XYZ file of N, CA, C and O in Angstrom:
852
model
N -14.950 -8.720 0.155
C -13.531 -8.389 0.259
C -12.920 -9.096 1.460
O -13.592 -9.357 2.454
N -11.611 -9.358 1.353
C -10.893 -10.059 2.416
C -9.600 -9.311 2.752
O -8.953 -8.715 1.882
N -9.236 -9.345 4.026
C -7.956 -8.837 4.492
C -7.155 -10.021 5.002
O -7.608 -10.756 5.878
N -5.971 -10.218 4.443
C -5.133 -11.373 4.789
C -3.735 -10.902 5.165
O -3.305 -9.804 4.812
N -3.027 -11.774 5.893
C -1.621 -11.502 6.149
C -0.880 -12.818 6.277
O -1.449 -13.852 6.650
N 0.420 -12.761 5.985
C 1.288 -13.915 6.166
C 2.638 -13.393 6.650
O 3.116 -12.350 6.183
N 3.219 -14.088 7.628
C 4.524 -13.675 8.130
C 5.607 -14.065 7.131
O 5.602 -15.177 6.584
N 6.549 -13.160 6.911
C 7.654 -13.400 6.002
C 8.871 -13.898 6.771
O 9.144 -13.447 7.882
N 9.596 -14.816 6.165
C 10.787 -15.403 6.774
C 12.008 -14.614 6.310
O 12.502 -14.803 5.197
N 12.502 -13.716 7.162
C 13.614 -12.857 6.769
C 14.960 -13.573 6.825
O 15.986 -12.974 6.492
N 14.967 -14.832 7.234
C 16.212 -15.599 7.190
C 16.442 -16.194 5.794
O 17.529 -16.713 5.521
N 15.454 -16.127 4.944
C 15.585 -16.658 3.582
C 16.205 -15.605 2.663
O 15.814 -14.433 2.678
N 17.120 -16.044 1.823
C 17.703 -15.129 0.847
C 16.654 -14.650 -0.137
O 16.672 -13.499 -0.579
N 15.713 -15.528 -0.493
C 14.671 -15.149 -1.443
C 13.808 -14.024 -0.892
O 13.401 -13.112 -1.634
N 13.532 -14.053 0.409
C 12.735 -12.998 1.026
C 13.488 -11.678 1.029
O 12.946 -10.633 0.664
N 14.744 -11.704 1.426
C 15.519 -10.480 1.492
C 15.686 -9.863 0.106
O 15.655 -8.635 -0.046
N 15.837 -10.690 -0.900
C 15.922 -10.173 -2.272
C 14.615 -9.525 -2.684
O 14.597 -8.439 -3.277
N 13.499 -10.177 -2.348
C 12.188 -9.657 -2.740
C 11.855 -8.357 -2.031
O 11.120 -7.522 -2.568
N 12.365 -8.152 -0.827
C 12.086 -6.913 -0.106
C 12.685 -5.704 -0.810
O 12.233 -4.571 -0.610
N 13.693 -5.930 -1.655
C 14.282 -4.851 -2.448
C 13.797 -4.856 -3.891
O 14.100 -3.923 -4.644
N 13.070 -5.902 -4.279
C 12.569 -6.025 -5.652
C 11.087 -6.396 -5.590
O 10.722 -7.575 -5.698
N 10.206 -5.410 -5.377
C 8.792 -5.711 -5.152
C 8.096 -6.368 -6.329
O 7.012 -6.931 -6.151
N 8.687 -6.348 -7.507
C 8.097 -7.076 -8.634
C 8.079 -8.574 -8.367
O 7.189 -9.288 -8.863
N 9.012 -9.075 -7.554
C 9.023 -10.505 -7.216
C 7.837 -10.851 -6.321
O 7.193 -11.889 -6.490
N 7.545 -9.979 -5.344
C 6.397 -10.219 -4.479
C 5.103 -10.049 -5.274
O 4.142 -10.810 -5.088
N 5.077 -9.075 -6.165
C 3.891 -8.883 -7.013
C 3.541 -10.165 -7.761
O 2.379 -10.599 -7.780
N 4.552 -10.799 -8.354
C 4.302 -12.043 -9.083
C 3.781 -13.144 -8.179
O 2.866 -13.889 -8.553
N 4.351 -13.243 -6.971
C 3.903 -14.282 -6.038
C 2.489 -14.003 -5.538
O 1.690 -14.930 -5.363
N 2.167 -12.736 -5.310
C 0.808 -12.380 -4.884
C -0.195 -12.760 -5.962
O -1.238 -13.378 -5.690
N 0.082 -12.414 -7.208
C -0.849 -12.711 -8.288
C -1.011 -14.219 -8.485
O -2.095 -14.685 -8.851
N 0.045 -14.989 -8.218
C -0.048 -16.448 -8.369
C -0.911 -17.081 -7.282
O -1.258 -18.264 -7.370
N -1.255 -16.289 -6.248
C -2.096 -16.800 -5.163
C -3.586 -16.766 -5.503
O -4.413 -17.157 -4.674
N -3.908 -16.302 -6.707
C -5.302 -16.201 -7.130
C -5.476 -16.854 -8.493
O -5.047 -16.299 -9.510
N -6.083 -18.043 -8.543
C -6.302 -18.706 -9.823
C -7.350 -17.967 -10.646
O -8.122 -17.164 -10.113
N -7.369 -18.228 -11.932
C -8.374 -17.622 -12.794
C -7.926 -16.282 -13.329
O -6.728 -15.962 -13.370
N -8.905 -15.469 -13.747
C -8.612 -14.178 -14.354
C -7.880 -13.271 -13.380
O -8.235 -13.167 -12.215
N -6.834 -12.625 -13.873
C -6.002 -11.787 -13.016
C -6.710 -10.472 -12.707
O -7.229 -9.802 -13.599
N -6.728 -10.100 -11.424
C -7.248 -8.806 -10.986
C -6.194 -8.153 -10.101
O -5.313 -8.832 -9.562
N -6.292 -6.837 -9.948
C -5.331 -6.128 -9.121
C -5.672 -6.279 -7.646
O -6.783 -5.990 -7.227
N -4.717 -6.756 -6.855
C -4.896 -6.916 -5.416
C -3.936 -5.973 -4.696
O -2.770 -5.841 -5.081
N -4.411 -5.313 -3.660
C -3.562 -4.420 -2.879
C -2.713 -5.207 -1.899
O -3.208 -6.141 -1.261
N -1.447 -4.836 -1.751
C -0.616 -5.484 -0.750
C 0.394 -4.482 -0.196
O 0.651 -3.443 -0.783
N 0.949 -4.843 0.952
C 1.903 -3.976 1.632
C 2.757 -4.812 2.573
O 2.281 -5.807 3.123
N 3.995 -4.405 2.765
C 4.873 -5.033 3.750
C 4.834 -4.205 5.027
O 5.053 -2.993 4.994
N 4.540 -4.863 6.165
C 4.425 -4.159 7.445
C 5.268 -4.831 8.524
O 5.197 -6.050 8.698
N 6.046 -4.045 9.291
C 6.702 -4.590 10.491
C 5.728 -4.569 11.658
O 4.919 -3.656 11.790
N 5.802 -5.590 12.506
C 4.952 -5.641 13.692
C 5.652 -6.456 14.771
O 5.905 -7.651 14.594
N 5.984 -5.796 15.873
C 6.594 -6.451 17.025
C 7.800 -7.306 16.623
O 7.933 -8.455 17.025
N 8.670 -6.738 15.826
C 9.900 -7.406 15.445
C 9.760 -8.428 14.336
O 10.747 -9.069 13.951
N 8.549 -8.591 13.802
C 8.327 -9.516 12.691
C 7.883 -8.729 11.464
O 7.512 -7.563 11.559
N 7.934 -9.396 10.319
C 7.588 -8.742 9.067
C 6.447 -9.511 8.417
O 6.500 -10.738 8.298
N 5.414 -8.779 7.986
C 4.224 -9.403 7.415
C 3.912 -8.817 6.043
O 4.169 -7.628 5.782
N 3.330 -9.644 5.204
C 2.731 -9.172 3.973
C 1.227 -9.078 4.211
O 0.595 -10.072 4.559
N 0.653 -7.875 4.059
C -0.786 -7.653 4.167
C -1.383 -7.614 2.771
O -0.752 -7.108 1.831
N -2.615 -8.083 2.652
C -3.244 -8.199 1.337
C -4.737 -7.927 1.444
O -5.408 -8.468 2.328
N -5.256 -7.068 0.568
C -6.690 -6.849 0.418
C -7.097 -7.373 -0.950
O -6.517 -6.981 -1.966
N -8.091 -8.255 -0.970
C -8.452 -8.916 -2.227
C -9.948 -9.243 -2.245
O -10.552 -9.446 -1.196
N -10.546 -9.328 -3.440
C -11.965 -9.676 -3.531
C -12.241 -11.150 -3.257
O -13.376 -11.526 -2.958
N -11.239 -12.023 -3.373
C -11.396 -13.446 -3.083
C -10.284 -13.891 -2.134
O -9.265 -13.211 -1.988
N -10.467 -15.044 -1.491
C -9.459 -15.552 -0.573
C -8.229 -16.028 -1.346
O -8.354 -16.671 -2.387
N -7.033 -15.740 -0.846
C -5.811 -16.186 -1.529
C -5.561 -17.674 -1.305
O -5.994 -18.259 -0.312
N -4.857 -18.264 -2.253
C -4.340 -19.630 -2.116
C -2.822 -19.493 -2.000
O -2.131 -19.279 -2.996
N -2.279 -19.609 -0.805
C -0.939 -19.095 -0.512
C 0.234 -20.052 -0.724
O 1.353 -19.709 -0.375
N -0.016 -21.221 -1.256
C 1.049 -22.220 -1.239
C 2.348 -21.725 -1.884
O 3.441 -21.847 -1.306
N 2.244 -21.153 -3.083
C 3.462 -20.741 -3.785
C 4.170 -19.610 -3.051
O 5.387 -19.638 -2.864
N 3.406 -18.609 -2.615
C 4.020 -17.488 -1.918
C 4.642 -17.942 -0.604
O 5.743 -17.523 -0.251
N 3.927 -18.820 0.125
C 4.455 -19.316 1.390
C 5.754 -20.088 1.180
O 6.689 -19.973 1.983
N 5.830 -20.852 0.118
C 7.037 -21.618 -0.171
C 8.210 -20.701 -0.488
O 9.350 -20.986 -0.139
N 7.925 -19.575 -1.144
C 8.993 -18.657 -1.533
C 9.478 -17.780 -0.386
O 10.689 -17.591 -0.206
N 8.517 -17.225 0.377
C 8.877 -16.170 1.319
C 8.364 -16.370 2.745
O 8.771 -15.643 3.649
N 7.457 -17.314 2.965
C 6.807 -17.432 4.259
C 7.594 -18.213 5.289
O 8.568 -18.915 4.978
N 7.156 -18.081 6.530
C 7.713 -18.879 7.625
C 7.189 -20.297 7.491
O 5.975 -20.497 7.333
N 8.054 -21.306 7.528
C 7.597 -22.693 7.353
C 6.471 -23.046 8.315
O 6.523 -22.738 9.507
N 5.441 -23.679 7.782
C 4.318 -24.121 8.601
C 3.236 -23.089 8.812
O 2.205 -23.396 9.416
N 3.443 -21.855 8.300
C 2.426 -20.817 8.480
C 1.724 -20.522 7.167
O 2.338 -20.493 6.113
N 0.412 -20.293 7.249
C -0.420 -19.981 6.100
C -0.949 -18.560 6.240
O -0.686 -17.868 7.214
N -1.725 -18.142 5.246
C -2.421 -16.868 5.343
C -3.375 -16.863 6.540
O -4.052 -17.845 6.798
N -3.429 -15.739 7.242
C -4.523 -15.463 8.169
C -5.484 -14.559 7.415
O -5.119 -13.452 7.024
N -6.704 -15.030 7.189
C -7.656 -14.294 6.352
C -8.944 -14.035 7.109
O -9.456 -14.920 7.786
N -9.456 -12.811 6.982
C -10.744 -12.491 7.597
C -11.577 -11.648 6.643
O -11.042 -10.971 5.744
N -12.871 -11.699 6.857
C -13.811 -10.929 6.059
C -13.612 -9.431 6.327
O -13.623 -9.005 7.479
N -13.422 -8.650 5.262
C -13.211 -7.213 5.394
C -14.532 -6.451 5.511
O -14.553 -5.270 5.842
N -15.638 -7.148 5.228
C -16.941 -6.509 5.208
C -17.345 -5.821 6.497
O -17.828 -4.675 6.466
N -17.185 -6.465 7.673
C -17.599 -5.809 8.916
C -16.895 -4.474 9.163
O -17.515 -3.523 9.632
N -15.603 -4.385 8.861
C -14.925 -3.103 9.041
C -15.449 -2.074 8.050
O -15.711 -0.924 8.410
N -15.619 -2.475 6.791
C -16.122 -1.540 5.791
C -17.498 -1.015 6.177
O -17.822 0.152 5.933
N -18.306 -1.862 6.802
C -19.652 -1.448 7.204
C -19.617 -0.415 8.318
O -20.592 0.327 8.508
N -18.516 -0.348 9.071
C -18.417 0.613 10.177
C -17.931 1.983 9.718
O -17.841 2.916 10.522
N -17.595 2.103 8.432
C -17.143 3.387 7.914
C -18.344 4.314 7.747
O -19.223 4.073 6.923
N -18.381 5.359 8.547
C -19.484 6.310 8.515
C -18.923 7.734 8.470
O -17.820 7.995 8.961
N -19.676 8.667 7.868
C -19.230 10.064 7.861
C -18.945 10.567 9.276
O -19.679 10.238 10.222
N -17.863 11.311 9.412
C -17.402 11.915 10.669
C -16.729 10.931 11.615
O -16.234 11.338 12.674
N -16.688 9.619 11.270
C -15.962 8.680 12.125
C -14.464 8.953 12.035
O -13.956 9.412 11.017
N -13.771 8.694 13.132
C -12.352 9.023 13.251
C -11.541 7.736 13.388
O -11.909 6.834 14.146
N -10.430 7.660 12.644
C -9.632 6.431 12.575
C -8.147 6.767 12.610
O -7.710 7.782 12.066
N -7.396 5.883 13.226
C -5.943 5.914 13.059
C -5.622 5.164 11.772
O -6.243 4.145 11.477
N -4.653 5.663 11.011
C -4.387 5.060 9.701
C -2.900 4.826 9.470
O -2.038 5.436 10.092
N -2.659 3.938 8.532
C -1.317 3.706 8.006
C -1.452 3.561 6.496
O -2.319 2.822 6.014
N -0.630 4.252 5.755
C -0.654 4.211 4.294
C 0.764 4.179 3.768
O 1.597 5.008 4.155
N 1.044 3.221 2.903
C 2.294 3.226 2.151
C 1.950 3.561 0.711
O 1.134 2.875 0.090
N 2.517 4.647 0.199
C 2.111 5.164 -1.103
C 3.318 5.636 -1.898
O 4.449 5.674 -1.396
N 3.049 6.009 -3.142
C 4.062 6.525 -4.059
C 3.651 7.946 -4.469
O 3.021 8.138 -5.506
N 3.955 8.953 -3.636
C 3.536 10.322 -3.950
C 4.320 10.888 -5.130
O 5.553 10.926 -5.105
N 3.594 11.329 -6.143
C 4.237 11.787 -7.370
C 3.619 13.087 -7.862
O 2.552 13.504 -7.421
N 4.295 13.692 -8.814
C 3.798 14.874 -9.515
C 3.992 14.652 -11.008
O 4.937 13.981 -11.443
N 3.094 15.206 -11.803
C 3.194 15.130 -13.261
C 3.812 16.419 -13.774
O 3.369 17.518 -13.416
N 4.826 16.279 -14.605
C 5.525 17.441 -15.159
C 5.287 17.494 -16.664
O 5.452 16.483 -17.368
N 4.910 18.658 -17.155
C 4.652 18.823 -18.578
C 5.957 18.702 -19.360
O 7.044 19.029 -18.867
N 5.830 18.230 -20.604
C 7.000 18.120 -21.481
C 7.487 19.508 -21.870
O 6.702 20.447 -22.017
N 8.788 19.652 -22.017
C 9.354 20.944 -22.400
C 9.026 21.289 -23.846
O 8.983 22.462 -24.219
N 8.816 20.272 -24.679
C 8.487 20.502 -26.080
C 7.071 20.047 -26.354
O 6.639 19.002 -25.859
N 6.328 20.809 -27.107
C 4.949 20.453 -27.428
C 4.923 19.173 -28.249
O 5.821 18.902 -29.061
N 3.878 18.371 -28.027
C 3.735 17.121 -28.767
C 4.367 15.933 -28.087
O 4.143 14.798 -28.490
N 5.157 16.181 -27.051
C 5.794 15.095 -26.317
C 5.040 14.827 -25.026
O 4.417 15.717 -24.455
N 5.096 13.572 -24.570
C 4.445 13.226 -23.320
C 5.205 13.818 -22.138
O 6.430 13.908 -22.142
N 4.454 14.217 -21.110
C 5.080 14.683 -19.891
C 5.673 13.512 -19.112
O 5.624 12.359 -19.551
N 6.214 13.795 -17.948
C 6.843 12.760 -17.127
C 6.306 12.826 -15.708
O 5.750 13.835 -15.275
N 6.478 11.722 -15.002
C 6.033 11.613 -13.616
C 7.252 11.494 -12.717
O 8.146 10.676 -12.975
N 7.291 12.306 -11.663
C 8.429 12.300 -10.751
C 7.939 12.161 -9.314
O 6.857 12.636 -8.962
N 8.745 11.538 -8.496
C 8.403 11.375 -7.078
C 8.617 12.676 -6.317
O 9.522 13.456 -6.633
N 7.781 12.901 -5.315
C 8.026 13.976 -4.349
C 9.080 13.471 -3.366
O 8.843 12.508 -2.630
N 10.210 14.126 -3.320
C 11.318 13.608 -2.512
C 11.451 14.310 -1.156
O 12.147 13.803 -0.268
N 10.818 15.445 -0.959
C 10.916 16.129 0.329
C 9.685 15.813 1.177
O 8.577 15.648 0.655
N 9.878 15.773 2.484
C 8.768 15.477 3.395
C 7.641 16.484 3.232
O 6.455 16.123 3.259
N 7.973 17.740 3.052
C 6.951 18.779 2.907
C 6.006 18.472 1.756
O 4.778 18.526 1.905
N 6.555 18.142 0.600
C 5.713 17.892 -0.571
C 5.029 16.524 -0.490
O 3.935 16.339 -1.029
N 5.658 15.581 0.188
C 4.997 14.296 0.413
C 3.743 14.484 1.267
O 2.700 13.877 1.004
N 3.836 15.325 2.281
C 2.681 15.596 3.137
C 1.611 16.370 2.377
O 0.403 16.099 2.522
N 2.019 17.336 1.563
C 1.051 18.086 0.773
C 0.320 17.176 -0.217
O -0.879 17.345 -0.461
N 1.038 16.229 -0.782
C 0.418 15.263 -1.699
C -0.701 14.511 -0.995
O -1.799 14.350 -1.551
N -0.455 14.059 0.241
C -1.478 13.298 0.946
C -2.670 14.178 1.320
O -3.817 13.724 1.273
N -2.436 15.430 1.654
C -3.542 16.331 1.938
C -4.448 16.479 0.715
O -5.681 16.521 0.841
N -3.857 16.532 -0.472
C -4.669 16.622 -1.699
C -5.411 15.314 -1.957
O -6.573 15.311 -2.377
N -4.742 14.192 -1.710
C -5.392 12.898 -1.922
C -6.580 12.716 -0.980
O -7.586 12.107 -1.339
N -6.463 13.238 0.231
C -7.542 13.099 1.206
C -8.837 13.671 0.658
O -9.913 13.073 0.795
N -8.780 14.820 0.029
C -9.972 15.454 -0.523
C -10.628 14.580 -1.583
O -11.858 14.548 -1.696
N -9.821 13.856 -2.361
C -10.344 13.023 -3.443
C -10.916 11.700 -2.947
O -11.729 11.084 -3.630
N -10.463 11.270 -1.760
C -10.786 9.919 -1.305
C -11.657 9.882 -0.059
O -11.749 8.859 0.612
N -12.321 10.982 0.238
C -13.353 10.945 1.255
C -12.886 11.026 2.691
O -13.554 10.513 3.585
N -11.763 11.710 2.952
C -11.348 11.895 4.347
C -10.642 13.238 4.521
O -10.241 13.888 3.549
N -10.501 13.613 5.777
C -9.913 14.891 6.148
C -8.720 14.653 7.054
O -8.752 13.773 7.920
N -7.663 15.445 6.852
C -6.466 15.379 7.686
C -6.165 16.750 8.264
O -6.383 17.770 7.599
N -5.643 16.767 9.474
C -5.063 17.982 10.025
C -3.574 17.964 9.706
O -2.935 16.900 9.752
N -3.005 19.134 9.396
C -1.603 19.172 8.986
C -0.670 18.650 10.062
O 0.400 18.124 9.769
N -1.059 18.772 11.327
C -0.223 18.259 12.408
C -0.746 16.929 12.946
O -0.315 16.456 13.989
N -1.674 16.294 12.190
C -2.276 15.051 12.648
C -1.739 13.805 11.976
O -2.267 12.710 12.201
N -0.693 13.961 11.166
C -0.096 12.803 10.507
C 1.353 13.127 10.185
O 1.770 14.293 10.243
N 2.120 12.110 9.860
C 3.529 12.325 9.540
C 4.052 11.219 8.637
O 3.456 10.141 8.517
N 5.168 11.497 7.996
C 5.902 10.492 7.228
C 6.804 9.738 8.198
O 7.615 10.344 8.899
N 6.658 8.406 8.246
C 7.431 7.624 9.205
C 8.513 6.772 8.549
O 9.399 6.260 9.243
N 8.449 6.621 7.220
C 9.463 5.796 6.556
C 9.456 6.093 5.059
O 8.394 6.326 4.477
N 10.628 6.092 4.440
C 10.741 6.199 2.983
C 11.781 5.196 2.478
O 12.721 4.856 3.200
N 11.592 4.736 1.252
C 12.541 3.793 0.660
C 12.449 3.856 -0.859
O 11.353 3.872 -1.419
N 13.597 3.900 -1.499
C 13.656 3.844 -2.962
C 13.782 2.394 -3.422
O 14.497 1.594 -2.801
N 13.083 2.062 -4.495
C 13.197 0.756 -5.133
C 13.625 0.959 -6.584
O 13.074 1.818 -7.292
N 14.581 0.167 -7.021
C 14.985 0.148 -8.426
C 15.083 -1.301 -8.863
O 15.799 -2.097 -8.243
N 14.342 -1.659 -9.914
C 14.343 -3.039 -10.392
C 14.000 -3.056 -11.877
O 13.573 -2.037 -12.436
N 14.196 -4.201 -12.495
C 13.905 -4.335 -13.919
C 12.608 -5.107 -14.104
O 12.383 -6.127 -13.467
N 11.766 -4.594 -14.988
C 10.450 -5.160 -15.222
C 10.389 -5.762 -16.616
O 10.665 -5.092 -17.615
N 9.999 -7.056 -16.666
C 9.852 -7.702 -17.972
C 11.159 -7.691 -18.729
O 12.156 -8.306 -18.324
N 11.200 -6.959 -19.835
C 12.411 -6.795 -20.626
C 13.511 -6.245 -19.727
O 13.345 -5.227 -19.052
N 14.641 -6.914 -19.700
C 15.732 -6.535 -18.793
C 16.210 -5.108 -19.020
O 16.862 -4.527 -18.152
N 15.898 -4.522 -20.175
C 16.355 -3.162 -20.462
C 15.456 -2.099 -19.835
O 15.809 -0.921 -19.818
N 14.287 -2.499 -19.331
C 13.339 -1.547 -18.768
C 13.503 -1.479 -17.256
O 13.158 -2.406 -16.537
N 14.026 -0.361 -16.759
C 14.262 -0.189 -15.328
C 13.156 0.661 -14.713
O 12.736 1.660 -15.280
N 12.672 0.216 -13.558
C 11.634 0.929 -12.828
C 12.238 1.474 -11.538
O 12.924 0.746 -10.816
N 11.979 2.753 -11.258
C 12.425 3.372 -10.011
C 11.212 3.978 -9.322
O 10.484 4.779 -9.921
N 10.968 3.593 -8.071
C 9.814 4.054 -7.322
C 10.234 4.458 -5.914
O 11.119 3.839 -5.327
N 9.572 5.478 -5.395
C 9.786 5.895 -4.005
C 8.577 5.476 -3.178
O 7.444 5.853 -3.472
N 8.826 4.709 -2.136
C 7.779 4.274 -1.213
C 7.816 5.170 0.026
O 8.872 5.352 0.634
N 6.650 5.716 0.387
C 6.542 6.612 1.537
C 5.435 6.091 2.447
O 4.311 5.861 1.986
N 5.736 5.900 3.719
C 4.740 5.418 4.674
C 4.323 6.550 5.599
O 5.164 7.230 6.196
N 3.004 6.729 5.701
C 2.401 7.753 6.542
C 1.636 7.085 7.683
O 1.043 6.022 7.502
N 1.593 7.752 8.826
C 0.741 7.333 9.930
C 0.107 8.568 10.553
O 0.693 9.657 10.542
N -1.099 8.392 11.114
C -1.746 9.512 11.755
C -3.204 9.237 12.029
O -3.623 8.080 12.154
N -3.984 10.308 12.106
C -5.411 10.238 12.402
C -6.169 10.950 11.292
O -5.754 12.020 10.823
N -7.272 10.356 10.857
C -8.099 10.956 9.818
C -9.568 10.937 10.236
O -9.961 10.193 11.138
N -10.362 11.741 9.540
C -11.804 11.765 9.749
C -12.499 11.566 8.408
O -12.166 12.230 7.422
N -13.443 10.655 8.374
C -14.157 10.331 7.146
C -15.123 11.463 6.801
O -15.876 11.936 7.657
N -15.102 11.889 5.530
C -16.050 12.897 5.049
C -17.050 12.305 4.061
O -18.170 12.795 3.955
N -16.658 11.288 3.330
C -17.533 10.630 2.362
C -17.293 9.124 2.487
O -16.245 8.629 2.080
N -18.252 8.397 3.043
C -18.022 6.986 3.358
C -17.839 6.143 2.108
O -17.036 5.202 2.107
N -18.555 6.437 1.019
C -18.425 5.645 -0.205
C -17.030 5.807 -0.813
O -16.382 4.827 -1.196
N -16.561 7.044 -0.903
C -15.214 7.278 -1.430
C -14.152 6.656 -0.539
O -13.145 6.111 -1.025
N -14.364 6.720 0.777
C -13.368 6.185 1.693
C -13.307 4.660 1.609
O -12.216 4.073 1.639
N -14.450 3.999 1.496
C -14.442 2.540 1.321
C -13.721 2.157 0.034
O -13.001 1.157 -0.017
N -13.912 2.959 -0.998
C -13.205 2.700 -2.253
C -11.702 2.831 -2.070
O -10.917 2.041 -2.610
N -11.267 3.820 -1.287
C -9.837 3.978 -1.013
C -9.286 2.766 -0.268
O -8.165 2.309 -0.527
N -10.057 2.214 0.671
C -9.617 1.050 1.437
C -9.508 -0.202 0.570
O -8.680 -1.076 0.838
N -10.349 -0.316 -0.450
C -10.375 -1.533 -1.266
C -9.640 -1.389 -2.590
O -9.212 -2.395 -3.167
N -9.480 -0.143 -3.088
C -8.846 0.074 -4.385
C -7.486 0.771 -4.289
O -6.729 0.784 -5.251
N -7.205 1.360 -3.128
C -5.902 1.979 -2.940
C -5.851 3.438 -3.357
O -6.792 3.988 -3.911
N -4.702 4.060 -3.098
C -4.481 5.477 -3.356
C -3.156 5.655 -4.096
O -2.123 5.152 -3.657
N -3.181 6.360 -5.214
C -1.959 6.711 -5.917
C -1.435 5.629 -6.833
O -2.114 4.646 -7.144
N -0.192 5.798 -7.248
C 0.475 4.901 -8.189
C 1.192 3.763 -7.460
O 1.302 3.763 -6.253
N 1.712 2.832 -8.260
C 2.574 1.774 -7.723
C 1.856 0.668 -6.981
O 2.481 -0.065 -6.206
N 0.557 0.487 -7.231
C -0.200 -0.509 -6.465
C 0.309 -1.933 -6.695
O 0.243 -2.768 -5.793
N 0.786 -2.218 -7.883
C 1.305 -3.566 -8.154
C 2.552 -3.873 -7.327
O 2.882 -5.045 -7.119
N 3.201 -2.831 -6.827
C 4.488 -2.999 -6.158
C 4.439 -2.647 -4.675
O 5.406 -2.160 -4.094
N 3.286 -2.881 -4.040
C 3.192 -2.743 -2.599
C 2.896 -1.350 -2.105
O 3.136 -1.044 -0.928
N 2.343 -0.500 -2.974
C 2.017 0.872 -2.576
C 0.524 1.130 -2.791
O -0.132 0.473 -3.589
N 0.004 2.098 -2.063
C -1.389 2.484 -2.219
C -2.334 1.907 -1.188
O -3.492 2.324 -1.100
N -1.875 0.955 -0.366
C -2.766 0.286 0.580
C -2.922 1.109 1.857
O -1.959 1.409 2.550
N -4.177 1.455 2.152
C -4.557 2.199 3.342
C -5.259 1.269 4.320
O -6.175 0.544 3.930
N -4.831 1.261 5.576
C -5.506 0.475 6.615
C -5.829 1.385 7.782
O -5.139 2.385 8.036
N -6.901 1.042 8.521
C -7.357 1.884 9.624
C -7.764 1.048 10.826
O -8.145 -0.113 10.693
N -7.668 1.661 12.001
C -8.251 1.117 13.239
C -8.973 2.268 13.915
O -8.578 3.432 13.785
N -10.031 1.959 14.631
C -10.860 3.000 15.206
C -10.099 3.802 16.261
O -9.326 3.246 17.040
N -10.341 5.098 16.268
C -9.691 5.983 17.228
C -10.735 6.865 17.882
O -11.832 7.073 17.350
N -10.422 7.378 19.063
C -11.326 8.312 19.728
C -11.376 9.612 18.935
O -10.355 10.065 18.395
N -12.525 10.259 18.803
C -12.629 11.513 18.061
C -11.665 12.559 18.618
O -11.596 12.770 19.829
N -10.908 13.183 17.720
C -9.963 14.185 18.185
C -9.811 15.320 17.181
O -8.981 16.198 17.373
N -10.581 15.291 16.100
C -10.451 16.347 15.098
C -11.517 17.408 15.308
O -12.595 17.103 15.788
């Protein structure tokens, strides 16, 4: 596995448009990998006044097309092996984390025989409860006062057929977690959490923190 990033050029109209239409970035990300298409995790992150696209992938990206569309001229992907970090994931280890996700709930259909629907959690309380439930499934533990929602954004765009509109809520969490199951947690780091992975959601990243749980 590899962790890559590329700085985005926010002076470009194409970049600013893509920041509101993540399907455009999804297409550019997928074009960075020749051969059979696989799902790659990505996320947009601000850092020290700059904006970066982060990417977790099983193979190294070939960034020419994406860089031409959205990147800073003259800059390429910065790519490193994700293996050493994954190897440091051990039960009871404590990490600071950042996750951008699409917290949702499934609602049963009012009439029998019809499919239910999926809706976003729009309040901070339920967004936090969603992550507490996800933690149990993905091999980590959270304290209720050990993390918070730091950013939310709605996206509305058309996918494929112009008549099909997609609406997604992006929620970014930050805080401290403790690993309970290293295999499940590594899977969360490489496969993501929740829905909307094609559109920049589900990517969890961590840096080591002093034990505090």
